[in-house]
Amino acid sequence: MAERRRRARVQGGWAGGAAGRLAAPKAPEAGSRSPAGGGQAWGGRDQLRSRKQFVFEKPSEVERRVPEAGVIDKPGVYELSTEPSGVSRIHLVPGFIDSEQADWMFEQLLQDVPWGQRTHTRQEGSFEEPRLTSWYGELPYTYSRITMQPNPNWHPVLTMLKEQIEEFTGHTFNSLLCNLYRNEKDSVDWHSDDEPSLGKNPVIASLSFGAIRTFEMRKKPSPEENGDYTYVERLRIPLDHGTLLMMEGATQEDWQHRVPKEYHSRDARINLTFRIIYPEPDRVWK
Ligand SMILES: O=C(O)CCC(=O)C(=O)O
């Protein structure tokens, strides 16, 4: 892209964007005569200036634009895409827990959940996840190469929320991943919740408490893009205190999501993602 822009500037003096380019006139070939006749010789820079004209030059290829991110901030069911793996759908329910109730739930969870920080070890060294997490469920859960051990001792607030979501959605859940973003520096990077233990087309119920943070989604690129996410569709979904976000269908197969760091200060935020975990038959649990 940068290369093509540079070429356009050299040809035309400036690039006129997708609509076309203006090109400076070409110098006449050596020895050529002016159309006016009379055998006038080529007169150098002054003559070029007086004859200067601009010629519309159609772009040889259509310039691709990076699409602007869409914003979803109204309650409703949204069909994000229908291919390649089927329908990807989300359901946004702001105020699922009213603000007063959400306040005391947030305080209890902040205090009582056994929050911990996972450490990743790679060849380059080890680093701590920029958030705290906790896991509830009869089965362990492995993601990003780290296993979270089973914890069947559900906090009463979490049991109550699980039942409330089950009643509202008609889906049942047996596990919960809790995330605590302590401030604007905490985040979760691009990923999909697509571990084999979640099964195909998992339904995930994500409930948020505390500071508002932006949940971003991006469509996975088609094979022709060779893993380049530059031109993929993007969405921004502000998740506020008490908001429920349901993800279902092919959402995990065809889309990724993240919660980026913020440039402005943010108070703590808790996110609860209720899931179903299936035992993995071939797996030896450590
Ligand atoms: O904090 C959030 O809203 C998203 C959490 C998340 O991506 C996850 O638990 O997989």
Coordinates of C-alpha atoms and ligand atoms in Angstrom, one line a residue:
M1 CA 0.0 0.0 0.0
A2 CA 2.7 2.5 1.0
E3 CA 4.6 1.6 -2.2
R4 CA 1.6 2.2 -4.4
R5 CA 1.0 5.6 -2.7
R6 CA 4.6 6.7 -3.2
R7 CA 4.3 5.8 -6.9
A8 CA 1.1 7.9 -7.2
R9 CA 2.8 10.9 -5.7
V10 CA 5.8 10.7 -8.0
Q11 CA 3.5 10.4 -11.1
G12 CA 1.0 13.0 -10.3
G13 CA 2.5 15.5 -7.9
W14 CA -0.1 14.5 -5.3
A15 CA -2.4 11.6 -4.8
G16 CA -6.1 12.3 -5.3
G17 CA -7.4 9.4 -3.3
A18 CA -9.8 6.7 -4.6
A19 CA -11.5 9.0 -7.1
G20 CA -8.6 9.3 -9.4
R21 CA -5.2 11.0 -9.7
L22 CA -3.9 14.1 -11.4
A23 CA -0.8 13.6 -13.4
A24 CA 1.7 16.2 -14.5
P25 CA 2.2 16.5 -18.3
K26 CA 5.0 14.4 -19.8
A27 CA 7.9 16.3 -21.3
P28 CA 7.9 16.1 -25.1
E29 CA 10.2 13.6 -26.6
A30 CA 13.5 14.9 -27.7
G31 CA 13.3 16.5 -31.2
S32 CA 9.5 16.7 -31.3
R33 CA 7.7 19.7 -32.6
S34 CA 5.0 21.7 -31.1
P35 CA 1.5 21.2 -32.6
A36 CA 1.5 24.9 -33.5
G37 CA 4.2 24.2 -36.1
G38 CA 7.0 26.5 -37.0
G39 CA 9.7 24.2 -35.9
Q40 CA 9.8 25.6 -32.4
A41 CA 12.5 23.9 -30.2
W42 CA 11.8 22.5 -26.7
G43 CA 12.3 25.5 -24.4
G44 CA 13.1 23.9 -21.0
R45 CA 11.5 24.5 -17.6
D46 CA 9.7 27.9 -18.4
Q47 CA 7.9 26.3 -21.3
L48 CA 6.9 23.3 -19.2
R49 CA 5.4 25.7 -16.6
S50 CA 3.4 27.6 -19.2
R51 CA 2.1 24.4 -20.9
K52 CA 1.3 22.7 -17.6
Q53 CA -2.0 20.8 -17.7
F54 CA -3.4 18.1 -15.6
V55 CA -4.7 14.9 -17.0
F56 CA -7.2 12.7 -15.2
E57 CA -5.7 9.3 -14.7
K58 CA -8.0 6.5 -13.6
P59 CA -6.6 4.4 -10.8
S60 CA -5.5 1.0 -12.2
E61 CA -6.7 -0.8 -9.1
V62 CA -9.4 0.0 -6.5
E63 CA -7.8 1.1 -3.3
R64 CA -9.0 -1.0 -0.3
R65 CA -10.3 0.9 2.6
V66 CA -10.0 -0.3 6.2
P67 CA -13.6 -0.5 7.3
E68 CA -14.7 1.7 10.3
A69 CA -15.6 -0.3 13.4
G70 CA -19.4 -0.6 14.0
V71 CA -20.8 0.2 17.4
I72 CA -23.4 -1.9 19.2
D73 CA -24.8 -0.2 22.3
K74 CA -28.5 -0.7 22.0
P75 CA -30.3 -3.8 23.5
G76 CA -31.2 -6.4 21.0
V77 CA -30.2 -9.6 19.1
Y78 CA -27.6 -9.0 16.4
E79 CA -26.7 -11.4 13.6
L80 CA -23.1 -10.6 13.0
S81 CA -22.4 -12.9 10.0
T82 CA -23.7 -16.0 8.3
E83 CA -20.5 -17.5 7.0
P84 CA -18.2 -19.3 6.7
S85 CA -19.3 -21.5 9.7
G86 CA -23.0 -20.5 10.0
V87 CA -24.8 -17.7 11.9
S88 CA -22.8 -15.8 14.5
R89 CA -25.2 -14.1 16.9
I90 CA -24.9 -11.9 20.0
H91 CA -27.6 -10.6 22.3
L92 CA -27.0 -7.4 24.3
V93 CA -29.0 -6.8 27.5
P94 CA -27.9 -3.6 29.2
G95 CA -29.3 -3.4 32.8
F96 CA -29.8 -7.1 33.1
I97 CA -28.9 -6.5 36.8
D98 CA -30.2 -3.2 38.0
S99 CA -27.6 -0.7 39.2
E100 CA -28.3 -0.9 42.9
Q101 CA -28.1 -4.7 43.0
A102 CA -25.1 -4.7 40.8
D103 CA -23.3 -2.4 43.2
W104 CA -23.4 -4.8 46.2
M105 CA -22.8 -7.9 44.0
F106 CA -19.6 -6.2 42.7
E107 CA -18.4 -5.4 46.2
Q108 CA -19.0 -9.0 47.4
L109 CA -17.3 -10.6 44.4
L110 CA -14.4 -8.3 44.6
Q111 CA -13.8 -9.3 48.2
D112 CA -14.8 -13.0 48.2
V113 CA -13.7 -14.5 44.9
P114 CA -10.3 -16.2 45.2
W115 CA -8.6 -14.0 42.5
G116 CA -5.2 -15.1 41.2
Q117 CA -2.8 -14.1 38.5
R118 CA -1.6 -16.6 35.9
T119 CA 1.9 -16.7 34.7
H120 CA 2.7 -17.7 31.1
T121 CA 6.1 -19.2 30.3
R122 CA 7.4 -18.9 26.8
Q123 CA 10.8 -19.3 25.2
E124 CA 11.3 -15.5 25.5
G125 CA 10.7 -15.6 29.2
S126 CA 7.7 -15.5 31.5
F127 CA 5.0 -12.8 31.9
E128 CA 2.0 -12.4 34.1
E129 CA -1.5 -12.0 32.6
P130 CA -2.6 -8.3 32.8
R131 CA -5.7 -9.2 34.9
L132 CA -6.8 -11.5 37.7
T133 CA -8.9 -14.6 37.2
S134 CA -10.8 -17.3 39.0
W135 CA -12.5 -20.5 37.9
Y136 CA -15.7 -22.3 39.2
G137 CA -16.9 -25.7 38.0
E138 CA -16.5 -29.4 38.6
L139 CA -14.1 -29.8 35.7
P140 CA -10.7 -28.1 35.1
Y141 CA -10.4 -25.6 32.2
T142 CA -7.3 -25.2 30.1
Y143 CA -6.8 -22.2 27.9
S144 CA -3.6 -20.5 26.7
R145 CA -1.7 -23.6 27.8
I146 CA -2.5 -23.2 31.5
T147 CA -5.0 -25.4 33.4
M148 CA -7.4 -23.9 36.0
Q149 CA -8.1 -26.5 38.6
P150 CA -11.8 -27.4 39.4
N151 CA -13.5 -25.4 42.1
P152 CA -17.0 -26.7 43.0
N153 CA -17.5 -24.2 45.8
W154 CA -19.7 -21.6 44.1
H155 CA -20.1 -18.3 45.9
P156 CA -23.9 -17.8 46.6
V157 CA -24.0 -14.6 44.5
L158 CA -22.5 -16.6 41.6
T159 CA -25.1 -19.4 42.0
M160 CA -27.9 -16.8 42.0
L161 CA -26.6 -15.1 38.9
K162 CA -26.1 -18.4 37.1
E163 CA -29.8 -19.3 37.8
Q164 CA -31.0 -15.9 36.8
I165 CA -29.2 -16.1 33.4
E166 CA -30.4 -19.7 32.9
E167 CA -34.0 -18.7 33.4
F168 CA -33.6 -15.7 31.1
T169 CA -31.8 -17.5 28.3
G170 CA -33.1 -21.1 28.5
H171 CA -29.5 -22.3 28.4
T172 CA -27.8 -24.1 31.3
F173 CA -24.2 -23.6 32.4
N174 CA -21.8 -25.7 34.6
S175 CA -18.7 -23.5 34.7
L176 CA -17.6 -19.9 35.2
L177 CA -14.5 -17.9 34.3
C178 CA -14.2 -14.7 36.4
N179 CA -12.0 -11.9 35.2
L180 CA -11.0 -8.9 37.3
Y181 CA -9.6 -5.8 35.5
R182 CA -8.0 -3.8 38.3
N183 CA -7.6 -0.6 36.3
E184 CA -7.2 0.7 32.7
K185 CA -3.9 -1.2 32.3
D186 CA -5.6 -4.6 32.6
S187 CA -6.8 -6.3 29.5
V188 CA -7.4 -9.5 27.6
D189 CA -5.9 -9.9 24.1
W190 CA -7.6 -11.1 20.9
H191 CA -8.8 -14.6 21.2
S192 CA -11.8 -16.9 20.7
D193 CA -13.4 -19.1 23.3
D194 CA -12.9 -22.2 21.1
E195 CA -11.2 -24.7 23.3
P196 CA -12.4 -28.3 22.5
S197 CA -13.8 -28.7 26.0
L198 CA -16.4 -25.9 25.2
G199 CA -17.8 -28.1 22.4
K200 CA -19.0 -26.8 19.0
N201 CA -20.9 -23.5 18.8
P202 CA -20.7 -22.8 22.5
V203 CA -23.2 -20.4 24.1
I204 CA -21.4 -18.0 26.4
A205 CA -23.1 -15.6 28.8
S206 CA -20.9 -12.7 29.8
L207 CA -22.0 -10.5 32.7
S208 CA -20.2 -7.3 33.6
F209 CA -19.9 -5.3 36.8
G210 CA -18.0 -2.1 37.7
A211 CA -16.3 0.3 35.3
I212 CA -17.4 0.4 31.7
R213 CA -15.0 -1.2 29.3
T214 CA -15.1 -1.7 25.5
F215 CA -15.5 -5.2 24.3
E216 CA -14.1 -5.4 20.7
M217 CA -14.8 -8.0 18.1
R218 CA -13.2 -8.7 14.8
K219 CA -14.1 -11.2 12.1
K220 CA -11.5 -13.8 11.3
P221 CA -10.0 -13.2 7.8
S222 CA -10.8 -15.5 4.9
P223 CA -8.0 -17.9 3.8
E224 CA -7.0 -15.5 0.9
E225 CA -6.0 -12.9 3.4
N226 CA -3.3 -15.2 4.8
G227 CA -3.9 -14.2 8.4
D228 CA -4.0 -10.5 7.7
Y229 CA -6.7 -8.8 9.9
T230 CA -6.3 -5.3 8.2
Y231 CA -9.5 -5.3 6.3
V232 CA -11.8 -7.4 8.5
E233 CA -15.1 -6.2 10.0
R234 CA -14.8 -4.8 13.5
L235 CA -17.3 -4.0 16.3
R236 CA -17.1 -2.1 19.5
I237 CA -19.5 -2.9 22.3
P238 CA -19.4 -0.9 25.5
L239 CA -20.1 -3.2 28.5
D240 CA -21.5 -1.3 31.5
H241 CA -22.3 -2.2 35.1
G242 CA -25.0 -5.0 35.0
T243 CA -24.9 -5.6 31.3
L244 CA -25.3 -9.2 29.9
L245 CA -23.8 -10.1 26.6
M246 CA -24.7 -13.5 25.0
M247 CA -22.5 -15.0 22.3
E248 CA -23.7 -18.0 20.3
G249 CA -23.8 -19.9 17.1
A250 CA -20.5 -19.6 15.1
T251 CA -19.3 -16.5 17.0
Q252 CA -16.3 -18.2 18.5
E253 CA -15.4 -20.0 15.2
D254 CA -15.7 -16.9 12.9
W255 CA -14.9 -14.0 15.3
Q256 CA -12.3 -13.0 17.9
H257 CA -12.8 -10.7 20.8
R258 CA -10.7 -8.7 23.3
V259 CA -10.9 -6.0 26.0
P260 CA -8.1 -3.6 25.2
K261 CA -6.2 -1.4 27.7
E262 CA -7.6 2.1 28.0
Y263 CA -5.7 5.4 27.7
H264 CA -7.8 7.1 30.4
S265 CA -8.1 5.9 34.0
R266 CA -10.7 3.2 34.8
D267 CA -11.8 1.8 38.1
A268 CA -12.1 -2.0 38.6
R269 CA -14.3 -4.1 36.5
I270 CA -15.4 -7.7 37.0
N271 CA -16.5 -9.9 34.1
L272 CA -18.2 -13.3 34.6
T273 CA -18.4 -15.7 31.6
F274 CA -20.7 -18.6 32.2
R275 CA -20.0 -21.6 30.0
I276 CA -20.6 -25.4 29.6
I277 CA -17.5 -27.5 29.8
Y278 CA -17.5 -31.1 28.5
P279 CA -15.0 -33.6 29.8
E280 CA -12.3 -34.3 27.2
P281 CA -12.2 -38.1 26.9
D282 CA -8.6 -38.4 25.7
R283 CA -7.1 -35.9 28.1
V284 CA -5.1 -36.9 31.2
W285 CA -5.8 -34.2 33.7
K286 CA -2.8 -33.1 35.8
Ligands
LIG1 O1 -14.0 -9.2 30.0 C1 -14.7 -9.5 29.1 O2 -15.7 -8.8 28.8 C2 -14.2 -10.6 28.1 C3 -13.6 -11.7 28.8 C4 -13.2 -12.8 27.9 O3 -12.9 -12.5 26.7 C5 -13.1 -14.2 28.3 O4 -13.3 -14.5 29.4 O5 -12.8 -15.0 27.4

